[in-house]
Amino acid sequence: MSSQPGSTKTPGRVGRRRNGLFTVLFAAPALAWFSLFLLVPLLGVFWLSTQDWSGLLASPSFNGLDNYRTLLDDPSLASALRNTAVQVVVELVIVTAGGYMLGYYIALRGRLSGLVLTLGLVPILTSASARALMFVGVLQPQGLLNGLLRAVGLDALAQPWLGSPSTTLGVIIAVDIWGALGFTAVMVSARLANLSGEVREAARLDGASEWTIMWRVALPIITPFVGALAILHFMWALMASAQNVLLLTNGGPGTSSMNLAYMMYEAAFITNQLGYSQAIGVLLIVLGIAGMAIIRALSKDRT
Amino acid sequence: MRHRPLSEAAGRAIAHTAVLAYAAAVIVPFIFLFLSSVRSNQEIFSQPLGIPTEWRFENYSRAFGEANLGDSLLVSAFVTVLSVAITLALALPAAYAIARVGEGRIAGAVEAVFASGLLIPSFAVLVPTFFLAVQLKMLNQPLFVALFYPATGLPITVLLLVQFMRGIPRAVDEAAMIDGATRATILWRLIIPMSIPGIVTVTIFNVINFWNEYIFALVLLGGGSQITAQVALPRLQGERLVDYGLVAAGAVIVMLPVLLCYAVLQKQTQQALTAGAVKE
């Protein structure tokens, strides 16, 4: 961050070589660890996708592009892709736009700001399994949500949330959003706190409403940052949300809440098609890179 | 613009209401969970909105007794402590090297590798990691999980420590070098003690993430007898939802360490969580 005066003096050739050696010696263990457990396995996804590997007792054998052919013929693929698309788009819109507004609200330092700041981080502190079990109780036919609906006379809306094909995908999306919205808001508020109050004051004096300042003045300044938060949630929704599917619905009923990431998990660990699962893994990685590029392009600094 | 006062007031009311609704949506499930943990199953689902008629804490003792949650909490503690320690042991020297010769080509490349690591969602390597554990004959061993987690924590840990160490004057190193100290001594005796606030931040971040991790622990340990608390928790559920009081008590127990940490170290936890992604 702060470079010290005198620190930029050029080291001699010996000094430079020593610095190189020092960097390598000190950084090598961390790099090796990171490579062994993350970079090599990432390449392993591509390798395994060309293998026939059907579980612990078998060993992988090369089968070319068979796994990819199987994937194209998989009857679940269409609904998994559709559900993933719905999930990603709905979550991104709500988490990004809602999180931005909530973060803007916190940054205004009103009476409720402190409360929202404190509560906003609580969901992300809970583990996937504890969170899911909490919602399992809330969403039971006789659980909290239906109890609340009946208490206010909306009996017609009460339903078996986790058991009906028309609601399960919505439940997954809602639990994902519950986990991410406050975090996004707190991040936005931290970033907005760095903006000078003068920008807002000037806009106020020009007669701009708070709404206009929020979208037309503040947002353009931090668009790349909001884009980075969107990428973070995009990756989470695309991949890690498999945990919520696994814990809440197992993709069902039928394939109503099956998304691509859960399809990969199921192929690998429930039906023991580990090689095949990595063809889905490759598809996830490709979609991840493409989505990241799109969000980055949309949130480019235009100021 | 003449309407502004009126519409602004309405807008403000809508904003406050929406924010209160959000706060309620966050907190109400927790209240329901806690109240469920001290009620019997029948009570919970016959009157989901009711207040417990009597507070029974036997669900908690049953979670430890019948459900054996205590053992899995120990596994969780082992995995968390070991992986946090490994992460720090690897990240501190690496961060120091990058921070001190950051302009050099090698250090720049090393930093870039870790920066790219921020973008790799670990879920992507779930199956290859399982394969690795099988190859190393370490499937169902908590030790393997404790060796794996540091790789997921390293990128952010290294980058945040680099940021922190760049704020420590180089004059500190230079003076010590004149006295004949080696890089290792300088790191151990001077830089680490001066980096304590940064170390606290990354440690909170890692403890929370490692303690809460679910899917890798499930895949890597789920077939054995030593499982983490996150893996044990959903198993309290059984075949059908027969005993929500027990499940709720288990969930409260498993959440408690992290929520307590948040209550006691709120400022530092907020810092740790926001620092975790603020870096652009």
XYZ file of C-alpha atoms in Angstrom:
583
model
C 0.000 0.000 0.000
C 2.341 2.752 1.182
C 5.699 2.404 -0.418
C 8.402 3.689 1.854
C 10.816 6.355 0.756
C 14.173 4.820 -0.036
C 12.591 1.467 -0.725
C 12.802 1.881 -4.464
C 16.557 1.916 -4.620
C 17.554 -0.627 -7.221
C 19.209 -3.688 -5.744
C 22.464 -4.788 -7.348
C 22.652 -7.964 -9.390
C 23.588 -10.006 -6.336
C 20.822 -8.394 -4.310
C 18.328 -9.093 -7.050
C 19.343 -12.725 -7.273
C 19.069 -12.990 -3.513
C 15.614 -11.437 -3.623
C 14.565 -13.934 -6.252
C 15.835 -16.818 -4.145
C 14.175 -15.422 -1.036
C 10.848 -15.078 -2.832
C 11.027 -18.605 -4.183
C 12.040 -20.144 -0.851
C 9.385 -18.351 1.147
C 6.572 -18.602 -1.360
C 7.228 -22.118 -2.656
C 5.427 -24.077 0.085
C 2.246 -22.001 -0.261
C 2.381 -22.233 -4.058
C 2.983 -25.965 -3.971
C 0.090 -26.519 -1.582
C -2.234 -24.347 -3.619
C -1.224 -26.129 -6.821
C -1.533 -29.642 -5.414
C -4.984 -29.137 -3.919
C -6.556 -26.617 -6.273
C -4.814 -26.038 -9.610
C -4.019 -29.676 -10.362
C -7.536 -30.834 -9.369
C -8.923 -28.119 -11.632
C -7.050 -29.709 -14.538
C -8.234 -33.042 -13.165
C -11.820 -32.042 -13.984
C -10.931 -32.070 -17.694
C -8.971 -35.298 -17.431
C -11.678 -37.141 -15.474
C -14.286 -36.007 -17.976
C -12.605 -38.308 -20.527
C -12.589 -41.294 -18.184
C -15.023 -44.035 -17.382
C -14.920 -44.199 -13.588
C -17.772 -45.816 -11.777
C -16.852 -45.561 -8.143
C -14.448 -46.448 -5.401
C -13.889 -50.062 -6.374
C -13.241 -49.352 -10.031
C -10.313 -47.512 -11.525
C -10.735 -44.900 -14.266
C -10.224 -45.877 -17.913
C -10.155 -43.646 -20.979
C -13.396 -43.449 -22.926
C -12.840 -40.404 -25.104
C -15.854 -38.178 -25.523
C -18.401 -40.761 -24.364
C -19.236 -38.783 -21.236
C -20.049 -35.731 -23.314
C -22.298 -37.784 -25.593
C -24.053 -39.195 -22.539
C -24.523 -35.662 -21.250
C -26.170 -34.484 -24.466
C -28.557 -37.442 -24.304
C -29.320 -37.037 -20.600
C -33.049 -36.320 -20.226
C -32.323 -34.272 -17.081
C -30.004 -31.873 -18.888
C -32.713 -29.644 -20.345
C -34.474 -29.023 -17.056
C -31.179 -28.651 -15.184
C -30.073 -25.981 -17.651
C -33.424 -24.247 -17.507
C -33.506 -24.287 -13.693
C -29.910 -23.041 -13.500
C -30.708 -20.186 -15.876
C -33.796 -19.157 -13.899
C -31.939 -19.478 -10.612
C -28.891 -17.491 -11.707
C -30.839 -14.685 -13.362
C -33.420 -14.234 -10.590
C -30.798 -14.412 -7.854
C -28.435 -12.017 -9.598
C -31.144 -9.427 -10.150
C -32.453 -9.585 -6.580
C -29.129 -9.988 -4.784
C -27.384 -7.297 -6.824
C -30.164 -4.697 -7.092
C -31.667 -5.435 -3.662
C -28.264 -5.695 -2.030
C -27.237 -2.413 -3.607
C -30.347 -0.619 -2.348
C -30.008 -2.115 1.118
C -26.332 -1.161 1.185
C -27.157 2.365 0.100
C -29.693 2.518 2.918
C -27.072 1.408 5.468
C -24.604 3.981 4.153
C -27.124 6.781 4.793
C -26.605 6.094 8.497
C -30.258 6.358 9.419
C -31.765 5.017 12.623
C -32.009 1.435 11.341
C -28.605 1.330 9.646
C -26.766 -0.162 12.602
C -29.387 -2.872 13.042
C -29.279 -3.871 9.375
C -25.474 -3.834 9.359
C -25.372 -6.207 12.332
C -28.126 -8.514 11.066
C -26.993 -8.447 7.451
C -23.908 -10.542 8.139
C -25.675 -13.148 10.270
C -26.925 -15.319 7.357
C -23.460 -15.686 5.842
C -22.130 -16.789 9.237
C -24.403 -19.821 9.256
C -23.254 -23.037 7.603
C -25.086 -24.531 4.652
C -26.324 -27.440 6.737
C -27.546 -25.431 9.748
C -29.227 -22.937 7.432
C -30.961 -25.664 5.455
C -32.214 -27.443 8.578
C -33.563 -24.166 9.888
C -35.585 -23.728 6.702
C -36.673 -27.356 6.721
C -38.603 -26.506 9.901
C -39.860 -23.174 8.616
C -41.164 -24.736 5.380
C -42.850 -27.879 6.756
C -46.554 -28.231 5.922
C -47.238 -27.409 9.587
C -44.187 -25.171 9.898
C -43.647 -21.510 10.617
C -44.343 -20.064 7.169
C -47.709 -21.773 6.729
C -48.534 -20.919 10.344
C -47.892 -17.242 9.617
C -49.911 -17.368 6.381
C -52.873 -18.944 8.155
C -52.617 -16.457 11.002
C -53.132 -13.558 8.592
C -55.924 -15.277 6.670
C -53.887 -16.321 3.627
C -54.740 -19.992 4.076
C -54.960 -20.390 0.318
C -51.246 -19.724 -0.026
C -50.202 -22.302 2.563
C -48.691 -25.357 0.889
C -46.058 -28.073 1.222
C -43.206 -25.840 0.077
C -40.561 -28.557 -0.058
C -42.805 -31.182 -1.605
C -44.509 -29.488 -4.496
C -42.870 -29.237 -7.933
C -44.216 -25.730 -8.397
C -42.471 -24.298 -5.340
C -39.185 -26.153 -4.833
C -37.080 -24.128 -7.265
C -38.473 -20.964 -5.709
C -37.516 -22.260 -2.263
C -33.927 -22.921 -3.377
C -33.709 -19.436 -4.868
C -35.211 -17.834 -1.758
C -32.821 -19.613 0.616
C -29.864 -18.639 -1.602
C -30.996 -15.010 -1.553
C -31.568 -15.124 2.205
C -27.932 -16.165 2.577
C -26.390 -13.576 0.249
C -28.445 -10.385 0.291
C -27.167 -8.932 3.569
C -23.542 -9.690 2.742
C -23.808 -7.868 -0.578
C -25.463 -4.941 1.205
C -22.750 -4.696 3.841
C -20.052 -4.786 1.165
C -21.803 -2.024 -0.798
C -22.182 0.109 2.310
C -18.485 -0.308 3.132
C -17.588 0.819 -0.383
C -20.037 3.743 -0.338
C -18.585 4.948 2.955
C -15.418 5.767 1.010
C -17.284 8.085 -1.350
C -17.092 11.672 -0.293
C -20.278 13.121 1.102
C -19.753 16.105 -1.150
C -20.954 14.216 -4.198
C -24.276 13.575 -2.525
C -24.519 17.086 -1.081
C -23.968 18.632 -4.487
C -26.640 16.445 -6.046
C -29.028 17.299 -3.202
C -28.500 21.008 -3.815
C -29.289 20.486 -7.491
C -32.669 19.186 -6.372
C -32.059 15.495 -7.077
C -34.162 13.045 -5.059
C -32.543 10.326 -2.974
C -33.762 7.795 -5.522
C -32.060 9.685 -8.358
C -28.830 10.035 -6.374
C -28.846 6.323 -5.579
C -29.172 5.179 -9.201
C -27.791 8.075 -11.245
C -25.018 9.487 -9.049
C -23.699 6.832 -6.653
C -24.170 3.684 -8.768
C -22.107 4.812 -11.772
C -19.181 5.558 -9.470
C -19.082 2.066 -7.978
C -20.405 0.016 -10.913
C -17.203 -2.079 -11.269
C -17.359 -2.906 -7.564
C -21.019 -3.930 -7.782
C -20.023 -6.018 -10.803
C -17.364 -7.783 -8.714
C -20.002 -8.594 -6.076
C -22.300 -9.864 -8.823
C -19.529 -12.169 -10.091
C -19.015 -13.481 -6.576
C -22.679 -14.349 -6.195
C -22.910 -15.671 -9.752
C -20.181 -18.231 -9.029
C -21.873 -19.142 -5.769
C -25.290 -19.599 -7.382
C -23.857 -21.566 -10.298
C -21.825 -23.984 -8.183
C -22.091 -23.871 -4.403
C -25.893 -23.710 -4.367
C -25.793 -27.456 -5.035
C -25.563 -27.752 -1.255
C -28.955 -26.136 -0.744
C -30.491 -28.428 -3.350
C -28.904 -31.463 -1.724
C -30.034 -30.515 1.770
C -33.515 -29.227 0.964
C -34.986 -31.080 -2.012
C -32.486 -33.491 -3.615
C -33.456 -31.894 -6.898
C -37.034 -33.094 -6.688
C -39.869 -33.720 -6.850
C -38.922 -35.124 -10.262
C -36.380 -32.707 -11.656
C -38.266 -29.615 -10.526
C -35.378 -28.211 -8.489
C -32.482 -29.961 -10.234
C -29.783 -27.533 -11.247
C -26.570 -28.232 -13.119
C -24.332 -28.224 -10.034
C -26.585 -30.658 -8.182
C -26.754 -32.815 -11.311
C -22.960 -33.067 -11.110
C -23.086 -34.006 -7.444
C -25.766 -36.612 -8.037
C -23.918 -38.199 -10.961
C -20.715 -38.397 -8.914
C -21.889 -39.502 -5.509
C -25.358 -40.961 -5.829
C -25.289 -42.823 -9.144
C -21.499 -43.372 -9.074
C -20.745 -42.045 -12.552
C -17.726 -40.070 -11.442
C -16.202 -39.657 -14.893
C -19.526 -38.577 -16.354
C -20.018 -36.074 -13.547
C -16.914 -34.245 -14.707
C -18.336 -33.700 -18.185
C -20.981 -31.726 -16.299
C -18.120 -30.146 -14.322
C -16.485 -28.949 -17.540
C -19.798 -27.473 -18.674
C -20.067 -25.652 -15.312
C -16.563 -24.234 -15.679
C -17.279 -23.052 -19.223
C -20.528 -21.421 -18.106
C -18.712 -19.859 -15.152
C -16.055 -18.269 -17.348
C -18.650 -17.072 -19.865
C -20.886 -15.596 -17.163
C -17.950 -13.882 -15.524
C -16.948 -12.305 -18.846
C -20.505 -11.099 -19.472
C -20.886 -9.540 -16.007
C -17.475 -7.907 -16.295
C -18.392 -6.410 -19.666
C -21.729 -5.125 -18.335
C -20.153 -3.527 -15.279
C -17.202 -1.890 -17.000
C -16.320 1.558 -15.721
C -18.117 4.031 -17.972
C -17.232 7.209 -16.158
C -39.908 19.065 -8.225
C -42.601 20.772 -6.213
C -43.969 17.405 -5.081
C -40.661 16.385 -3.636
C -41.354 16.666 0.107
C -44.455 14.484 -0.161
C -43.025 11.788 -2.436
C -39.734 11.793 -0.533
C -41.603 11.133 2.695
C -43.524 8.307 1.058
C -40.325 6.922 -0.393
C -38.662 7.031 2.980
C -41.585 5.207 4.609
C -41.428 2.490 1.939
C -37.668 2.152 2.423
C -37.961 1.835 6.210
C -40.752 -0.736 5.860
C -38.792 -2.810 3.354
C -35.712 -2.729 5.562
C -37.713 -3.775 8.627
C -39.233 -6.616 6.614
C -35.728 -7.747 5.669
C -34.557 -7.597 9.279
C -37.562 -9.689 10.322
C -36.898 -12.221 7.563
C -33.374 -12.659 8.884
C -34.172 -12.924 12.554
C -37.516 -14.781 12.679
C -36.179 -18.141 11.401
C -33.535 -18.072 14.137
C -36.163 -17.407 16.809
C -38.268 -20.247 15.439
C -35.244 -22.529 15.456
C -34.345 -21.675 19.026
C -37.914 -22.025 20.308
C -38.198 -25.356 18.476
C -35.075 -26.590 20.225
C -36.808 -26.362 23.600
C -40.129 -27.852 22.518
C -41.411 -31.283 21.693
C -42.129 -32.184 18.082
C -45.854 -32.263 18.663
C -45.830 -28.822 20.172
C -43.729 -27.357 17.329
C -45.978 -28.451 14.515
C -49.356 -28.204 16.201
C -48.713 -24.567 17.067
C -45.857 -23.270 14.953
C -46.360 -19.721 16.224
C -46.745 -20.699 19.862
C -44.457 -19.865 22.732
C -43.072 -22.922 24.546
C -45.350 -23.920 27.428
C -42.386 -25.288 29.289
C -38.743 -24.938 28.402
C -37.233 -28.379 27.915
C -33.544 -28.541 27.417
C -33.454 -32.310 27.052
C -33.160 -31.939 23.267
C -29.714 -30.559 23.917
C -28.603 -33.391 26.141
C -30.084 -35.854 23.637
C -28.086 -34.222 20.838
C -24.928 -34.993 22.769
C -26.120 -38.340 24.108
C -28.120 -40.328 21.550
C -26.957 -38.396 18.530
C -23.294 -38.263 19.519
C -22.839 -34.696 18.354
C -19.968 -34.272 20.823
C -17.641 -36.533 18.847
C -18.276 -34.717 15.606
C -17.738 -31.347 17.301
C -14.298 -32.613 18.316
C -13.556 -33.636 14.726
C -14.676 -30.180 13.582
C -12.431 -28.513 16.148
C -9.469 -30.669 15.098
C -9.967 -29.937 11.405
C -10.528 -26.208 11.964
C -7.536 -25.660 14.252
C -5.127 -27.681 12.122
C -6.184 -26.145 8.819
C -6.052 -22.608 10.224
C -2.535 -23.289 11.549
C -1.355 -24.739 8.223
C -2.857 -21.824 6.315
C -0.964 -19.312 8.468
C 2.290 -21.274 8.371
C 2.181 -21.299 4.563
C 0.755 -17.825 4.004
C 2.968 -15.760 6.320
C 6.322 -16.431 4.585
C 4.705 -16.201 1.145
C 3.043 -12.891 1.976
C 6.270 -11.543 3.395
C 8.213 -12.445 0.271
C 5.596 -10.901 -2.024
C 5.288 -7.763 0.099
C 9.044 -7.140 0.196
C 10.033 -7.848 -3.376
C 6.629 -7.035 -4.827
C 8.093 -5.123 -7.767
C 10.112 -8.111 -8.923
C 8.862 -10.294 -11.744
C 8.800 -13.504 -9.709
C 6.893 -12.020 -6.788
C 4.450 -10.382 -9.178
C 3.778 -13.719 -10.832
C 3.289 -15.426 -7.460
C 0.842 -12.738 -6.392
C -1.036 -13.116 -9.684
C -1.411 -16.868 -9.108
C -3.076 -16.278 -5.749
C -5.222 -13.480 -7.163
C -6.510 -15.844 -9.846
C -7.240 -18.328 -7.056
C -9.911 -15.963 -5.724
C -11.960 -16.694 -8.818
C -11.857 -20.491 -8.590
C -14.938 -21.736 -6.732
C -13.732 -24.741 -4.772
C -16.916 -26.649 -5.650
C -15.468 -27.081 -9.140
C -12.738 -29.396 -7.807
C -15.013 -31.526 -5.605
C -14.682 -34.755 -7.601
C -10.944 -34.483 -8.413
C -10.290 -33.842 -4.713
C -12.264 -36.972 -3.878
C -10.114 -38.800 -6.446
C -6.970 -37.422 -4.805
C -8.101 -38.613 -1.375
C -8.780 -42.083 -2.786
C -5.341 -42.191 -4.448
C -3.602 -41.115 -1.241
C -5.631 -43.691 0.717
C -6.843 -40.867 2.926
C -10.576 -41.069 2.260
C -12.607 -40.732 5.471
C -9.636 -39.290 7.350
C -10.169 -35.863 8.945
C -6.459 -35.204 8.406
C -6.992 -35.054 4.638
C -9.726 -32.448 5.047
C -7.434 -30.423 7.298
C -4.772 -30.578 4.585
C -7.223 -29.626 1.833
C -8.960 -26.619 3.454
C -5.784 -24.457 3.568
C -5.621 -24.524 -0.248
C -9.049 -22.886 -0.408
C -8.088 -20.298 2.223
C -4.616 -19.482 0.914
C -5.428 -16.988 -1.872
C -7.372 -14.558 0.284
C -5.093 -15.080 3.292
C -1.922 -14.378 1.320
C -3.364 -11.342 -0.448
C -4.697 -9.741 2.738
C -1.432 -10.348 4.590
C 0.536 -8.873 1.662
C -1.622 -5.779 1.871
C -1.016 -5.555 5.588
C 2.743 -6.161 5.433
C 3.231 -3.546 2.748
C 2.163 -1.071 5.409
C 5.102 -2.030 7.637
C 8.087 0.248 6.923
C 10.987 -1.392 5.113
C 13.309 0.465 7.462
C 12.403 -2.250 9.995
C 13.900 -4.960 7.746
C 16.863 -2.879 6.703
C 17.921 -2.033 10.244
C 17.708 -5.701 11.246
C 19.679 -6.781 8.172
C 22.495 -4.426 9.059
C 22.572 -6.193 12.411
C 23.002 -9.445 10.491
C 19.518 -10.885 10.921
C 18.293 -13.350 8.293
C 14.991 -12.993 6.474
C 13.544 -15.818 8.543
C 14.519 -14.124 11.811
C 13.104 -10.815 10.648
C 9.815 -12.476 9.695
C 9.555 -14.364 12.980
C 10.789 -11.690 15.392
C 9.614 -8.456 13.785
C 7.109 -8.817 10.960
C 4.784 -11.376 12.538
C 4.431 -9.490 15.841
C 3.728 -6.308 13.890
C 1.137 -8.093 11.725
C -1.058 -9.350 14.564
C -4.140 -7.296 13.573
C -3.925 -8.638 10.017
C -3.394 -12.166 11.303
C -6.454 -11.841 13.551
C -8.559 -10.730 10.588
C -7.568 -13.620 8.311
C -7.834 -16.113 11.166
C -11.414 -15.115 11.969
C -12.238 -15.401 8.290
C -10.659 -18.845 7.996
C -12.090 -20.204 11.245
C -15.619 -19.286 10.136
C -15.181 -20.781 6.668
C -13.462 -23.981 7.791
C -15.871 -24.572 10.670
C -18.878 -24.055 8.415
C -17.675 -26.013 5.378
C -20.130 -28.734 4.429
C -19.902 -30.346 0.997
C -16.213 -31.323 0.964
C -16.476 -32.679 4.498
C -19.503 -34.710 3.400
C -17.813 -36.191 0.351
C -14.413 -36.759 1.957
C -15.587 -38.032 5.375
C -19.228 -39.040 4.959
C -18.496 -42.736 4.472
C -16.462 -43.084 7.645
C -17.007 -42.840 11.348
C -15.198 -39.561 11.991
C -17.388 -36.813 10.558
C -17.502 -33.083 11.216
C -20.449 -31.473 12.985
C -21.718 -29.985 9.708
C -21.973 -33.494 8.255
C -23.482 -34.981 11.422
C -26.159 -32.304 11.651
C -28.365 -33.262 8.673
C -28.186 -36.887 9.814
C -30.123 -35.986 12.964
C -33.029 -35.581 10.610
C -33.337 -39.293 9.970
C -35.467 -40.787 7.283
C -38.420 -38.502 7.631
C -38.728 -35.418 9.734
C -39.578 -37.144 12.966
C -37.779 -35.123 15.573
C -37.407 -31.447 14.748
C -36.725 -30.479 18.354
C -33.566 -32.590 18.297
C -32.530 -31.240 14.872
C -33.069 -27.669 16.046
C -31.025 -28.204 19.202
C -28.216 -29.669 17.087
C -28.331 -26.724 14.696
C -28.170 -24.247 17.590
C -25.141 -26.042 19.039
C -23.310 -26.094 15.707
C -24.052 -22.417 14.977
C -23.170 -21.221 18.436
C -19.348 -20.933 18.203
C -19.506 -18.709 15.129
C -22.392 -16.586 16.370
C -20.652 -16.129 19.736
C -17.490 -15.071 17.930
C -19.590 -12.530 16.032
C -21.206 -11.256 19.227
C -17.894 -10.834 21.044
C -15.697 -9.696 18.144
C -18.289 -7.920 16.052
C -16.001 -5.223 14.653
C -13.226 -7.656 13.773
C -15.648 -10.164 12.277
C -17.244 -7.475 10.121
C -13.791 -6.437 9.027
C -12.769 -10.006 8.280
C -15.875 -10.710 6.198
C -15.754 -7.485 4.234
C -11.977 -7.571 3.787
C -12.518 -11.041 2.344
C -13.866 -9.601 -0.849
C -13.179 -5.897 -0.828
C -9.979 -6.393 -2.731
C -10.667 -5.544 -6.352
